[in-house]
Amino acid sequence: MKLYPLFADLAGRQVLVVGGGVVGERKAAALLEAGARVIVGAPALTPALRAWAGQGRIRWRPERFEESWLDEVWLVVAASDDAALHARIQALAERRRLFVNVVDDAGRSSFHVPAVVDRAPVTIAISSGGQAPMLARLLRERLETLVDPVVGPLATMLAELRGAIRTRLPDLALRRRFYQHLLEGPVQGLLRRGQRALAQAAAENLLASAASRPATGSVVLLGAGPGDPGLLTLRGLRALNEADVILHDRLVSAEVLALARRDAERIEVAKQAGHHHTTQAQIHALMLEHAAAGRRVVRLKGGDPFVFGRGGEELEFLRHHGIPYEVVPGITAALACAAYAGIPLTHRDHAQSVRLVTAHCRQSVDTLDWPALAQERQTLAFYMGIGELATLQRQLIAHGRAATTPFALVENGSRPEQRVVTGTLAELAERAAAHQVCSPALLIVGEVAALAGTLGWFGQAPLAALPADSPSRVAA
Ligand code: SAH
């Protein structure tokens, strides 16, 4: 059976709901929201229905169902738990050419109530024809995350501009281009931030210049998180779905890239410590080239773009060249590695602050503020520290941090191949070498690091001892 989809305008129209239980209440609530005048027929009501009846929001008929009730309504919903009554209502409604929905009985229903994604005035309705309601509900949840909430306000704004758009742009192709620009430009971002007047002004500007205007692109500076695609934000997912071009770092996982629009062009702009494959200037040039050609560029970075990601420099460049941009944060390695290793970064008993530190400095790690870093009761998260572990260990101890302070090295945090190596500061470099810890890895130093042993939950258990065949184990 194939259904004909239909959106009904029920404002001011009477609808009968037979049944005063929780199901009847749910149906009545949805009908009220659509502006229907709801009549509930049932000997007893839920407290909410009774309250609505008291307030005059619904009309209550406490008698047993009578055929004459059908005379005054446009639709009927049978929501009692009496199958015989449902059969009777269905037969009577059918004879009068009234549409009837029998709850949980697709066979007896002449209309179905879909699962809905509500972006009023935009509504997305999903039906499985009553065959697989759970599937429809799951699809609805998916769409709920995919469809930007700003669609609603955008549609409202467009409704107001509709007349002006039609007069200014009588040509369909031009109109289409205007709408595309509208979706790519700053209007949605402004609406998202609740700046309606500015959004309206931006849309009107766009309209004024639409006939002659070349396409303008934009850049989304997007944090991809540490690897697990589940840690990408919903906004990030939408940006990936809309991208024409994706400029991504090597650190961005294949699973995250797989979420992007299939026909988006993917360009790896790999930078590795020591040998830079693509220089920062080349990355800037690529962003500019694609955005200036009217494309939607996503600059995709591992973790968060503003944490050791040179995101600031990229925005300065874009601002200088007048390219519109947005920033979508990501889960930075310190947060992800700590979470996936079971290490609370702060803890009432152990650490009142956290520092995010890069061990990859312009000059050398010796220029870091070691006395401050060696203070007790704080957690240190070192990025890009793999090559500098011996120095980190030596300097922290030399400046007074106890040699017994626990550390955890988290390699490939949040990814299936995650490894955690733990120990005390005195053993740091030796342990890392013995387990051949590789980049990307994050070093956490502080009392909280020891909790990985008891609170760890993801992947393999922490490697707390040296591997059996390591040279130092053999020597010991
Ligand atoms: N902008 C990124 C950091 C870029 S610097 C962020 O916010 O996470 C690169 C360093 O981040 C790596 O050398 C490593 O120390 C750390 N890192 C990034 N992803 C990681 C991961 N999945 N596991 C462990 N460390 C990671």
Short mmCIF file of C-alpha atoms and ligand atoms in Angstrom, two decimals:
data_model
loop_
_atom_site.label_atom_id
_atom_site.label_comp_id
_atom_site.label_asym_id
_atom_site.label_seq_id
_atom_site.Cartn_x
_atom_site.Cartn_y
_atom_site.Cartn_z
CA MET A 1 0.00 0.00 0.00
CA LYS A 2 1.33 3.42 -0.93
CA LEU A 3 0.05 6.43 0.98
CA TYR A 4 -0.64 9.86 -0.40
CA PRO A 5 1.12 12.37 1.85
CA LEU A 6 -1.05 15.23 3.01
CA PHE A 7 -0.61 18.15 5.40
CA ALA A 8 -3.94 19.15 6.93
CA ASP A 9 -4.90 22.66 8.02
CA LEU A 10 -6.92 21.97 11.15
CA ALA A 11 -7.01 25.50 12.53
CA GLY A 12 -10.46 26.11 13.97
CA ARG A 13 -11.75 22.74 12.75
CA GLN A 14 -13.33 20.22 15.06
CA VAL A 15 -11.63 16.88 15.56
CA LEU A 16 -12.92 14.00 17.67
CA VAL A 17 -10.62 11.95 19.88
CA VAL A 18 -12.27 8.90 21.38
CA GLY A 19 -10.37 7.80 24.48
CA GLY A 20 -9.25 9.79 27.51
CA GLY A 21 -6.09 7.88 28.49
CA VAL A 22 -2.46 8.79 27.90
CA VAL A 23 -2.69 7.99 24.19
CA GLY A 24 -5.77 10.16 23.81
CA GLU A 25 -3.97 12.88 25.71
CA ARG A 26 -0.98 12.72 23.35
CA LYS A 27 -3.20 12.86 20.29
CA ALA A 28 -5.21 15.75 21.73
CA ALA A 29 -2.03 17.68 22.55
CA ALA A 30 -0.72 17.39 18.98
CA LEU A 31 -4.09 18.40 17.54
CA LEU A 32 -4.29 21.40 19.85
CA GLU A 33 -0.86 22.47 18.73
CA ALA A 34 -2.14 22.48 15.14
CA GLY A 35 -4.98 24.77 16.25
CA ALA A 36 -7.76 22.17 16.03
CA ARG A 37 -10.85 22.37 18.22
CA VAL A 38 -10.60 19.09 20.02
CA ILE A 39 -13.51 17.09 21.36
CA VAL A 40 -12.56 14.22 23.64
CA GLY A 41 -15.15 11.50 24.13
CA ALA A 42 -14.44 9.26 27.12
CA PRO A 43 -16.04 8.37 30.44
CA ALA A 44 -12.81 9.27 32.30
CA LEU A 45 -9.89 11.60 31.53
CA THR A 46 -6.24 11.82 32.50
CA PRO A 47 -5.49 14.69 34.89
CA ALA A 48 -4.05 16.78 32.05
CA LEU A 49 -7.08 16.25 29.82
CA ARG A 50 -9.33 17.08 32.76
CA ALA A 51 -7.40 20.31 33.34
CA TRP A 52 -7.69 21.24 29.65
CA ALA A 53 -11.41 20.55 29.76
CA GLY A 54 -11.66 22.78 32.86
CA GLN A 55 -9.81 25.57 31.02
CA GLY A 56 -12.02 25.18 27.96
CA ARG A 57 -9.09 24.14 25.76
CA ILE A 58 -10.90 20.93 24.80
CA ARG A 59 -14.55 19.91 24.90
CA TRP A 60 -15.29 16.82 26.98
CA ARG A 61 -18.12 14.41 26.18
CA PRO A 62 -18.33 12.07 29.15
CA GLU A 63 -21.03 9.87 27.61
CA ARG A 64 -20.48 6.64 25.71
CA PHE A 65 -19.64 7.09 22.02
CA GLU A 66 -22.62 7.98 19.84
CA GLU A 67 -22.77 8.01 16.08
CA SER A 68 -24.06 11.58 16.04
CA TRP A 69 -20.70 12.82 17.33
CA LEU A 70 -19.32 12.23 13.86
CA ASP A 71 -21.71 14.80 12.37
CA GLU A 72 -19.69 17.78 13.51
CA VAL A 73 -16.05 16.78 12.96
CA TRP A 74 -13.49 16.71 10.13
CA LEU A 75 -11.34 13.90 11.47
CA VAL A 76 -11.62 11.12 14.02
CA VAL A 77 -8.95 9.55 16.17
CA ALA A 78 -9.86 6.31 17.92
CA ALA A 79 -7.53 6.08 20.90
CA SER A 80 -9.38 4.02 23.50
CA ASP A 81 -8.42 0.47 24.39
CA ASP A 82 -11.71 -1.02 23.16
CA ALA A 83 -11.11 -2.88 19.89
CA ALA A 84 -14.84 -3.45 19.27
CA LEU A 85 -15.53 0.26 19.69
CA HIS A 86 -12.66 1.05 17.29
CA ALA A 87 -14.16 -1.26 14.67
CA ARG A 88 -17.51 0.44 15.02
CA ILE A 89 -16.05 3.95 14.79
CA GLN A 90 -14.04 2.96 11.74
CA ALA A 91 -17.09 1.53 9.94
CA LEU A 92 -19.24 4.57 10.73
CA ALA A 93 -16.53 7.03 9.74
CA GLU A 94 -15.89 5.19 6.53
CA ARG A 95 -19.58 5.40 5.60
CA ARG A 96 -19.51 9.17 6.12
CA ARG A 97 -16.26 9.59 4.19
CA LEU A 98 -14.57 10.83 7.35
CA PHE A 99 -10.87 10.13 7.74
CA VAL A 100 -10.13 8.05 10.80
CA ASN A 101 -6.94 7.12 12.59
CA VAL A 102 -7.16 4.04 14.76
CA VAL A 103 -4.21 4.05 17.10
CA ASP A 104 -1.85 1.11 16.56
CA ASP A 105 -4.09 -0.34 13.86
CA ALA A 106 -2.81 0.56 10.41
CA GLY A 107 -5.41 -1.70 8.79
CA ARG A 108 -8.32 0.25 10.20
CA SER A 109 -6.79 3.69 9.67
CA SER A 110 -7.60 5.81 6.64
CA PHE A 111 -5.03 8.37 7.72
CA HIS A 112 -1.75 7.86 9.52
CA VAL A 113 0.04 10.27 11.79
CA PRO A 114 3.67 10.55 10.74
CA ALA A 115 6.78 10.98 12.84
CA VAL A 116 7.67 14.63 12.54
CA VAL A 117 10.76 16.82 12.45
CA ASP A 118 9.39 20.20 13.40
CA ARG A 119 11.16 23.26 12.03
CA ALA A 120 7.97 25.31 11.83
CA PRO A 121 6.91 26.51 9.36
CA VAL A 122 8.91 23.68 7.77
CA THR A 123 7.69 20.21 8.70
CA ILE A 124 9.31 16.94 7.69
CA ALA A 125 6.93 14.02 8.08
CA ILE A 126 8.00 10.38 7.95
CA SER A 127 5.70 7.43 7.57
CA SER A 128 6.35 3.75 7.13
CA GLY A 129 2.71 3.27 6.20
CA GLY A 130 2.21 1.80 9.64
CA GLN A 131 4.53 -1.10 8.76
CA ALA A 132 7.58 -0.18 10.83
CA PRO A 133 6.82 2.73 13.16
CA MET A 134 10.03 2.18 15.12
CA LEU A 135 12.09 2.57 11.95
CA ALA A 136 10.23 5.79 11.15
CA ARG A 137 11.00 7.05 14.63
CA LEU A 138 14.71 6.24 14.27
CA LEU A 139 14.81 8.00 10.90
CA ARG A 140 13.17 10.95 12.52
CA GLU A 141 15.91 11.06 15.17
CA ARG A 142 18.56 10.99 12.44
CA LEU A 143 16.93 13.84 10.55
CA GLU A 144 16.47 15.75 13.77
CA THR A 145 20.26 15.91 14.09
CA LEU A 146 20.85 16.59 10.38
CA VAL A 147 18.41 19.40 9.75
CA ASP A 148 19.67 22.67 11.13
CA PRO A 149 17.22 24.26 13.60
CA VAL A 150 17.76 27.55 11.77
CA VAL A 151 15.62 26.22 8.90
CA GLY A 152 12.49 27.35 10.76
CA PRO A 153 13.43 31.01 11.29
CA LEU A 154 14.90 31.07 7.78
CA ALA A 155 11.62 29.92 6.25
CA THR A 156 9.70 32.51 8.28
CA MET A 157 12.01 35.23 7.05
CA LEU A 158 11.74 34.04 3.44
CA ALA A 159 7.95 34.09 3.67
CA GLU A 160 8.15 37.81 4.43
CA LEU A 161 10.55 38.41 1.55
CA ARG A 162 8.72 36.24 -0.93
CA GLY A 163 6.89 39.03 -2.75
CA ALA A 164 10.04 41.12 -3.03
CA ILE A 165 12.07 38.15 -4.25
CA ARG A 166 9.53 37.40 -7.00
CA THR A 167 9.43 40.99 -8.26
CA ARG A 168 13.19 41.57 -8.11
CA LEU A 169 14.11 38.20 -9.59
CA PRO A 170 11.41 37.14 -12.03
CA ASP A 171 13.86 34.73 -13.64
CA LEU A 172 13.76 31.28 -12.04
CA ALA A 173 17.48 30.60 -12.48
CA LEU A 174 18.38 33.90 -10.81
CA ARG A 175 15.99 33.14 -7.98
CA ARG A 176 17.57 29.77 -7.50
CA ARG A 177 21.01 31.34 -7.37
CA PHE A 178 19.80 33.88 -4.84
CA TYR A 179 18.51 31.10 -2.59
CA GLN A 180 21.81 29.25 -2.92
CA HIS A 181 23.74 32.36 -1.95
CA LEU A 182 21.39 32.88 0.91
CA LEU A 183 22.12 29.41 2.25
CA GLU A 184 25.88 29.86 1.87
CA GLY A 185 26.24 33.39 3.14
CA PRO A 186 26.06 34.92 6.60
CA VAL A 187 22.25 34.92 6.91
CA GLN A 188 21.94 31.52 8.55
CA GLY A 189 24.75 32.27 10.96
CA LEU A 190 23.06 35.51 11.99
CA LEU A 191 19.73 33.78 12.49
CA ARG A 192 21.43 31.10 14.57
CA ARG A 193 22.74 33.80 16.85
CA GLY A 194 19.27 35.30 17.11
CA GLN A 195 20.22 38.45 15.17
CA ARG A 196 17.04 38.60 13.13
CA ALA A 197 17.21 42.21 12.05
CA LEU A 198 20.78 41.83 10.81
CA ALA A 199 19.84 38.61 9.02
CA GLN A 200 16.94 40.34 7.31
CA ALA A 201 19.20 43.22 6.29
CA ALA A 202 21.80 40.79 4.93
CA ALA A 203 19.12 38.96 2.95
CA GLU A 204 17.78 42.24 1.56
CA ASN A 205 21.31 43.30 0.59
CA LEU A 206 21.83 40.04 -1.17
CA LEU A 207 18.55 40.49 -2.98
CA ALA A 208 19.45 44.02 -4.06
CA SER A 209 22.64 42.86 -5.73
CA ALA A 210 21.51 39.38 -6.75
CA ALA A 211 21.12 39.96 -10.48
CA SER A 212 24.73 41.01 -11.02
CA ARG A 213 26.46 39.30 -8.18
CA PRO A 214 29.16 36.66 -8.66
CA ALA A 215 29.03 33.72 -6.22
CA THR A 216 30.96 34.20 -2.98
CA GLY A 217 32.35 31.30 -1.10
CA SER A 218 33.07 30.94 2.56
CA VAL A 219 35.27 29.00 4.92
CA VAL A 220 34.23 26.97 7.94
CA LEU A 221 37.11 26.42 10.32
CA LEU A 222 36.06 23.10 11.76
CA GLY A 223 37.33 21.00 14.65
CA ALA A 224 37.17 17.31 13.75
CA GLY A 225 37.86 16.07 17.27
CA PRO A 226 40.45 13.43 18.13
CA GLY A 227 39.36 10.62 15.80
CA ASP A 228 36.19 8.95 17.04
CA PRO A 229 33.59 10.33 14.58
CA GLY A 230 31.00 10.27 17.35
CA LEU A 231 32.84 13.20 18.93
CA LEU A 232 32.18 15.50 15.98
CA THR A 233 29.62 18.22 16.74
CA LEU A 234 26.27 18.32 14.94
CA ARG A 235 27.17 21.69 13.47
CA GLY A 236 30.40 20.15 12.23
CA LEU A 237 28.53 17.31 10.57
CA ARG A 238 26.29 19.78 8.76
CA ALA A 239 29.28 21.75 7.54
CA LEU A 240 30.82 18.54 6.17
CA ASN A 241 27.54 17.77 4.43
CA GLU A 242 27.55 21.15 2.72
CA ALA A 243 31.23 21.33 1.78
CA ASP A 244 32.48 21.69 -1.78
CA VAL A 245 36.12 21.47 -0.76
CA ILE A 246 37.69 20.05 2.40
CA LEU A 247 41.22 21.02 3.33
CA HIS A 248 42.15 18.60 6.07
CA ASP A 249 45.15 17.86 8.24
CA ARG A 250 46.74 14.46 8.42
CA LEU A 251 45.47 14.10 11.99
CA VAL A 252 41.84 14.01 10.86
CA SER A 253 40.60 10.42 10.95
CA ALA A 254 39.30 8.59 7.89
CA GLU A 255 36.04 7.93 9.76
CA VAL A 256 35.37 11.65 10.13
CA LEU A 257 36.22 12.30 6.48
CA ALA A 258 33.83 9.54 5.45
CA LEU A 259 30.98 11.61 6.88
CA ALA A 260 31.54 14.43 4.40
CA ARG A 261 29.51 15.03 1.27
CA ARG A 262 30.46 12.32 -1.19
CA ASP A 263 31.37 14.62 -4.05
CA ALA A 264 33.28 17.15 -1.95
CA GLU A 265 36.88 17.54 -3.07
CA ARG A 266 39.21 16.38 -0.30
CA ILE A 267 42.69 17.88 -0.13
CA GLU A 268 45.15 16.73 2.49
CA VAL A 269 47.34 19.56 3.63
CA ALA A 270 49.69 17.45 5.71
CA LYS A 271 52.07 19.13 8.06
CA GLN A 272 54.43 17.04 10.11
CA ALA A 273 56.76 18.29 12.79
CA GLY A 274 60.13 18.81 11.15
CA HIS A 275 59.20 18.43 7.47
CA HIS A 276 56.24 20.49 6.35
CA HIS A 277 54.62 19.04 3.24
CA THR A 278 52.31 21.98 2.77
CA THR A 279 53.39 25.29 4.17
CA GLN A 280 51.00 27.49 6.09
CA ALA A 281 51.20 30.00 3.22
CA GLN A 282 50.13 27.31 0.77
CA ILE A 283 47.17 26.43 2.97
CA HIS A 284 46.17 30.09 3.03
CA ALA A 285 46.45 30.28 -0.73
CA LEU A 286 44.28 27.17 -1.17
CA MET A 287 41.55 28.54 1.12
CA LEU A 288 41.54 31.81 -0.75
CA GLU A 289 41.55 30.24 -4.20
CA HIS A 290 38.54 27.99 -3.50
CA ALA A 291 36.50 30.49 -1.49
CA ALA A 292 37.08 33.22 -4.09
CA ALA A 293 35.78 30.83 -6.73
CA GLY A 294 32.51 30.68 -4.79
CA ARG A 295 33.03 27.32 -3.09
CA ARG A 296 32.11 26.31 0.41
CA VAL A 297 35.43 25.43 1.96
CA VAL A 298 35.79 23.43 5.14
CA ARG A 299 39.16 23.79 6.80
CA LEU A 300 39.15 20.64 8.88
CA LYS A 301 41.59 20.27 11.73
CA GLY A 302 42.22 17.58 14.31
CA GLY A 303 40.82 18.32 17.77
CA ASP A 304 39.88 21.97 18.16
CA PRO A 305 41.02 24.52 15.59
CA PHE A 306 41.98 27.07 18.23
CA VAL A 307 44.08 24.74 20.36
CA PHE A 308 47.60 24.49 18.88
CA GLY A 309 46.07 24.50 15.45
CA ARG A 310 47.12 27.84 13.95
CA GLY A 311 43.42 28.57 13.50
CA GLY A 312 43.99 32.14 14.59
CA GLU A 313 46.44 32.81 11.81
CA GLU A 314 44.07 31.35 9.24
CA LEU A 315 41.23 33.58 10.36
CA GLU A 316 43.44 36.65 10.28
CA PHE A 317 44.28 35.80 6.70
CA LEU A 318 40.62 35.28 5.74
CA ARG A 319 39.56 38.50 7.44
CA HIS A 320 42.30 40.36 5.61
CA HIS A 321 40.97 39.04 2.29
CA GLY A 322 37.31 39.67 3.12
CA ILE A 323 36.32 36.00 2.98
CA PRO A 324 33.36 35.21 5.27
CA TYR A 325 34.08 32.49 7.82
CA GLU A 326 32.66 30.56 10.74
CA VAL A 327 34.39 28.58 13.46
CA VAL A 328 33.04 25.28 14.76
CA PRO A 329 34.88 24.02 17.83
CA GLY A 330 36.00 20.44 18.22
CA ILE A 331 36.93 18.24 21.14
CA THR A 332 40.57 18.87 21.78
CA ALA A 333 43.01 16.00 22.35
CA ALA A 334 43.44 16.76 26.07
CA LEU A 335 39.70 16.43 26.74
CA ALA A 336 39.28 13.39 24.54
CA CYS A 337 42.37 11.51 25.72
CA ALA A 338 41.52 12.19 29.35
CA ALA A 339 37.93 11.01 28.88
CA TYR A 340 38.88 7.88 26.92
CA ALA A 341 41.60 6.97 29.42
CA GLY A 342 39.37 7.49 32.47
CA ILE A 343 41.44 10.44 33.74
CA PRO A 344 39.43 13.31 35.25
CA LEU A 345 41.54 16.39 34.43
CA THR A 346 40.50 18.11 37.63
CA HIS A 347 39.66 16.41 40.89
CA ARG A 348 38.78 17.90 44.25
CA ASP A 349 41.51 15.87 45.95
CA HIS A 350 44.29 16.21 43.40
CA ALA A 351 44.14 19.06 40.91
CA GLN A 352 42.40 22.42 40.85
CA SER A 353 43.63 23.50 37.44
CA VAL A 354 44.68 22.15 34.05
CA ARG A 355 47.23 23.51 31.67
CA LEU A 356 47.34 22.78 27.96
CA VAL A 357 50.98 23.04 26.95
CA THR A 358 52.73 22.58 23.65
CA ALA A 359 56.08 20.88 23.77
CA HIS A 360 56.72 22.01 20.21
CA CYS A 361 57.96 25.56 20.54
CA ARG A 362 59.39 28.05 18.09
CA GLN A 363 62.73 28.07 19.86
CA SER A 364 62.97 25.13 22.25
CA VAL A 365 61.07 23.57 25.13
CA ASP A 366 63.65 25.15 27.43
CA THR A 367 61.79 28.43 27.04
CA LEU A 368 58.67 27.06 28.78
CA ASP A 369 57.86 28.45 32.23
CA TRP A 370 59.16 25.41 34.13
CA PRO A 371 58.79 26.77 37.69
CA ALA A 372 55.06 27.37 36.99
CA LEU A 373 54.63 24.00 35.30
CA ALA A 374 56.29 22.18 38.19
CA GLN A 375 53.71 23.50 40.72
CA GLU A 376 51.75 20.85 42.62
CA ARG A 377 47.97 20.32 42.46
CA GLN A 378 47.63 20.96 38.74
CA THR A 379 47.31 18.69 35.74
CA LEU A 380 49.54 19.23 32.71
CA ALA A 381 48.49 18.13 29.25
CA PHE A 382 51.41 18.23 26.83
CA TYR A 383 50.68 18.26 23.10
CA MET A 384 53.31 17.27 20.53
CA GLY A 385 55.62 16.11 23.28
CA ILE A 386 56.73 12.72 22.01
CA GLY A 387 60.15 13.91 20.89
CA GLU A 388 60.76 15.86 24.07
CA LEU A 389 59.86 13.43 26.83
CA ALA A 390 63.35 13.25 28.32
CA THR A 391 63.52 17.05 28.54
CA LEU A 392 60.01 17.32 30.01
CA GLN A 393 60.86 14.72 32.64
CA ARG A 394 64.19 16.32 33.54
CA GLN A 395 62.87 19.89 33.71
CA LEU A 396 59.77 19.10 35.75
CA ILE A 397 61.78 17.18 38.34
CA ALA A 398 64.56 19.78 38.36
CA HIS A 399 61.98 22.49 39.11
CA GLY A 400 60.45 20.62 42.01
CA ARG A 401 57.69 18.34 40.72
CA ALA A 402 57.98 15.04 42.62
CA ALA A 403 59.63 12.21 40.69
CA THR A 404 56.76 10.03 41.90
CA THR A 405 54.12 12.16 40.14
CA PRO A 406 52.03 9.85 37.94
CA PHE A 407 51.88 10.30 34.18
CA ALA A 408 49.75 8.79 31.43
CA LEU A 409 50.72 8.82 27.78
CA VAL A 410 47.67 8.39 25.57
CA GLU A 411 48.49 7.32 22.04
CA ASN A 412 45.76 7.51 19.36
CA GLY A 413 43.24 8.70 21.93
CA SER A 414 39.59 7.75 21.24
CA ARG A 415 40.58 5.58 18.24
CA PRO A 416 40.21 1.80 18.15
CA GLU A 417 44.00 1.42 18.42
CA GLN A 418 44.27 3.63 21.53
CA ARG A 419 47.08 2.72 23.98
CA VAL A 420 47.68 4.19 27.40
CA VAL A 421 51.08 3.94 29.07
CA THR A 422 51.28 4.90 32.74
CA GLY A 423 54.01 5.26 35.34
CA THR A 424 55.76 7.92 37.39
CA LEU A 425 57.62 10.94 36.14
CA ALA A 426 60.98 9.31 36.95
CA GLU A 427 60.21 6.54 34.42
CA LEU A 428 58.58 8.62 31.70
CA ALA A 429 61.11 8.56 28.86
CA GLU A 430 62.13 4.97 29.54
CA ARG A 431 58.54 3.70 29.54
CA ALA A 432 57.66 5.57 26.37
CA ALA A 433 60.69 4.17 24.58
CA ALA A 434 60.05 0.63 25.81
CA HIS A 435 56.48 0.73 24.50
CA GLN A 436 57.49 2.64 21.38
CA VAL A 437 54.83 5.27 21.86
CA CYS A 438 54.27 7.16 18.61
CA SER A 439 52.55 10.35 17.50
CA PRO A 440 49.79 11.34 17.94
CA ALA A 441 50.12 10.99 21.66
CA LEU A 442 49.23 13.23 24.53
CA LEU A 443 51.08 13.33 27.83
CA ILE A 444 49.13 13.91 31.02
CA VAL A 445 51.15 14.63 34.15
CA GLY A 446 49.63 14.90 37.62
CA GLU A 447 48.09 12.81 40.40
CA VAL A 448 44.90 12.31 38.35
CA ALA A 449 46.89 10.31 35.76
CA ALA A 450 47.04 7.39 38.18
CA LEU A 451 43.24 7.06 37.99
CA ALA A 452 43.60 5.60 34.48
CA GLY A 453 44.38 2.32 36.25
CA THR A 454 41.02 2.19 38.02
CA LEU A 455 38.71 4.36 35.91
CA GLY A 456 39.89 3.42 32.41
CA TRP A 457 37.06 1.99 30.33
CA PHE A 458 38.00 2.19 26.66
CA GLY A 459 40.25 -0.16 24.68
CA GLN A 460 43.09 -2.09 26.30
CA ALA A 461 43.99 -1.66 29.97
CA PRO A 462 46.81 0.81 30.67
CA LEU A 463 50.32 -0.54 30.14
CA ALA A 464 51.67 0.05 33.61
CA ALA A 465 54.60 -2.34 33.58
CA LEU A 466 57.43 -2.58 31.09
CA PRO A 467 56.95 -5.15 28.34
CA ALA A 468 58.68 -8.45 29.11
CA ASP A 469 61.23 -8.16 26.30
CA SER A 470 62.25 -4.57 26.93
CA PRO A 471 65.98 -4.03 27.55
CA SER A 472 65.49 -2.50 31.00
CA ARG A 473 63.20 -5.37 32.08
CA VAL A 474 65.88 -7.84 30.97
CA ALA A 475 68.55 -5.89 32.83
CA ALA A 476 66.49 -5.66 36.05
N1 SAH B 1 44.22 21.08 17.45
C1 SAH B 1 44.56 19.79 18.02
C2 SAH B 1 46.00 19.70 18.43
C3 SAH B 1 46.98 19.82 17.30
S1 SAH B 1 48.63 19.57 17.83
C4 SAH B 1 43.65 19.51 19.22
O1 SAH B 1 42.94 20.40 19.66
O2 SAH B 1 43.67 18.36 19.69
C5 SAH B 1 48.85 17.86 17.54
C6 SAH B 1 49.00 17.12 18.84
O3 SAH B 1 47.73 16.88 19.42
C7 SAH B 1 49.61 15.75 18.70
O4 SAH B 1 51.03 15.81 18.63
C8 SAH B 1 49.15 15.08 19.97
O5 SAH B 1 49.92 15.50 21.07
C9 SAH B 1 47.77 15.67 20.14
N2 SAH B 1 46.72 14.78 19.60
C10 SAH B 1 45.86 15.05 18.63
N3 SAH B 1 45.00 14.00 18.43
C11 SAH B 1 45.36 13.06 19.30
C12 SAH B 1 44.88 11.76 19.61
N4 SAH B 1 43.86 11.22 18.95
N5 SAH B 1 45.48 11.08 20.61
C13 SAH B 1 46.51 11.61 21.28
N6 SAH B 1 47.01 12.83 21.04
C14 SAH B 1 46.44 13.55 20.07
#
